[in-house]
Amino acid sequence: MKDTAASPAKKTVTVWDPVVRLFHWLLVAAFAAAWGLGEWGPNQMTWHFYAGYAIAGLLAVRLIWGFVGSRTARFSHFLYGPKAVADYLRHLPSKESSGHVGHNPLGGWSVLVMLGLLIVQVVTGLTSDPQDYINVGPLAGSVPESISTSWAPKIHEFVATLLLIVVGIHIAAIVYYRTWKGVNLVKPMITGKKEVGE
Amino acid sequence: MRKPLLALTFTLAASAAFAQSPKDAVEARQGFFDLLGAQMAVLAPMAQGKMDFDAAKAQTAANNIAALAKVDISPLFVEGTSVDDMMETHAKSEIWSNMDLFMEKADALHQAAAEMPDAAGSLETLQPAVGKLGGTCKSCHDEFRSK
């Protein structure tokens, strides 16, 4: 797989631990299912609910992992200050890789945005009452009616669109790295391994 | 002493009979949906296992839904009573710009409601029927009801 003989200056490091990788790909599946079912699924939204519960579980694991996981999985590692983000942005048009092992300074914040939006989506989903008696969120009865019948569904619908945009940017960034910088970011998310210069 | 009050009562009743204000129309159709909802509030928890199945209660609610769905409330959707026109309603203006689709959604409700009395006899038949009926609520709310 890695041709260490041809490029002896490179070595392979572990960049993503198994929990991060499993979380990522399960989230891809659950998010696609939740979004697709929400938009085009049957009127009885049982499977949309299940996909949402799966996302809630994944988020819980990832949040805990952000404190106790491997180095690149930790919030303390991937949330950089404004100067690092500015430096990264300056370097972004370059054809060279930024060389970060783990999330880059901008990517780290985008992860936080995605996690935050997903949490909003889970909370508003659980508390939404679309007044059809069959797709009522399990916690809709625990919040005031103005929230369950109005604000929660409104925000849920709006954030669904926001999430699609954020995922679009996420994929665009990966395509940009692949085509412009010649860096494959998908493979490390599958194998966990990344080749870096010595 | 009582005459003015009596006169007032007649006047009020008479004026109500003469003109239906937009607010009256909105209140009337909301009353209709409240009544539908009150039946669903009996059936849905049974279908979802949150309440024990009670055949008699289910039958009454199902019969009520079927009867209610026969009421033609389309005259209550008068022009100028959308959420763009007044605060008291959730009716989107798309109802009037896409009346054909709105009527299609209403038909779906009528059909699902008509199947309720036969379905209410057992939990096994009630569950899919409630799902179908609630689905007609959702699909119409998605298009025509503001949140």
PDB file of C-alpha atoms in Angstrom, chain A residues 77-89 98-100 102-111 177:
ATOM      1  CA  HIS A  77      -6.303  19.294  20.398  1.00  0.00           C
ATOM      2  CA  PHE A  78      -8.387  20.440  17.455  1.00  0.00           C
ATOM      3  CA  LEU A  79      -9.873  23.730  18.619  1.00  0.00           C
ATOM      4  CA  TYR A  80      -7.260  26.338  17.725  1.00  0.00           C
ATOM      5  CA  GLY A  81      -7.113  30.048  18.487  1.00  0.00           C
ATOM      6  CA  PRO A  82      -7.907  32.824  16.005  1.00  0.00           C
ATOM      7  CA  LYS A  83      -4.267  33.319  14.989  1.00  0.00           C
ATOM      8  CA  ALA A  84      -3.862  29.679  13.968  1.00  0.00           C
ATOM      9  CA  VAL A  85      -7.105  29.885  11.976  1.00  0.00           C
ATOM     10  CA  ALA A  86      -5.912  33.067  10.239  1.00  0.00           C
ATOM     11  CA  ASP A  87      -2.545  31.471   9.424  1.00  0.00           C
ATOM     12  CA  TYR A  88      -4.305  28.431   8.066  1.00  0.00           C
ATOM     13  CA  LEU A  89      -6.593  30.588   5.880  1.00  0.00           C
ATOM     14  CA  SER A  98      -1.235  22.199   5.474  1.00  0.00           C
ATOM     15  CA  GLY A  99       0.461  19.157   6.946  1.00  0.00           C
ATOM     16  CA  HIS A 100      -1.809  18.877   9.952  1.00  0.00           C
ATOM     17  CA  GLY A 102      -5.777  15.550  12.583  1.00  0.00           C
ATOM     18  CA  HIS A 103      -8.208  18.415  12.088  1.00  0.00           C
ATOM     19  CA  ASN A 104      -6.705  21.599  10.692  1.00  0.00           C
ATOM     20  CA  PRO A 105      -7.547  24.859  12.549  1.00  0.00           C
ATOM     21  CA  LEU A 106     -10.527  25.661  10.313  1.00  0.00           C
ATOM     22  CA  GLY A 107     -11.682  22.059  10.080  1.00  0.00           C
ATOM     23  CA  GLY A 108     -11.708  21.779  13.861  1.00  0.00           C
ATOM     24  CA  TRP A 109     -14.188  24.605  14.184  1.00  0.00           C
ATOM     25  CA  SER A 110     -16.302  23.207  11.358  1.00  0.00           C
ATOM     26  CA  VAL A 111     -16.488  19.951  13.309  1.00  0.00           C
ATOM     27  CA  TYR A 177      -7.756  18.987  -0.967  1.00  0.00           C
TER      28      TYR A 177
END
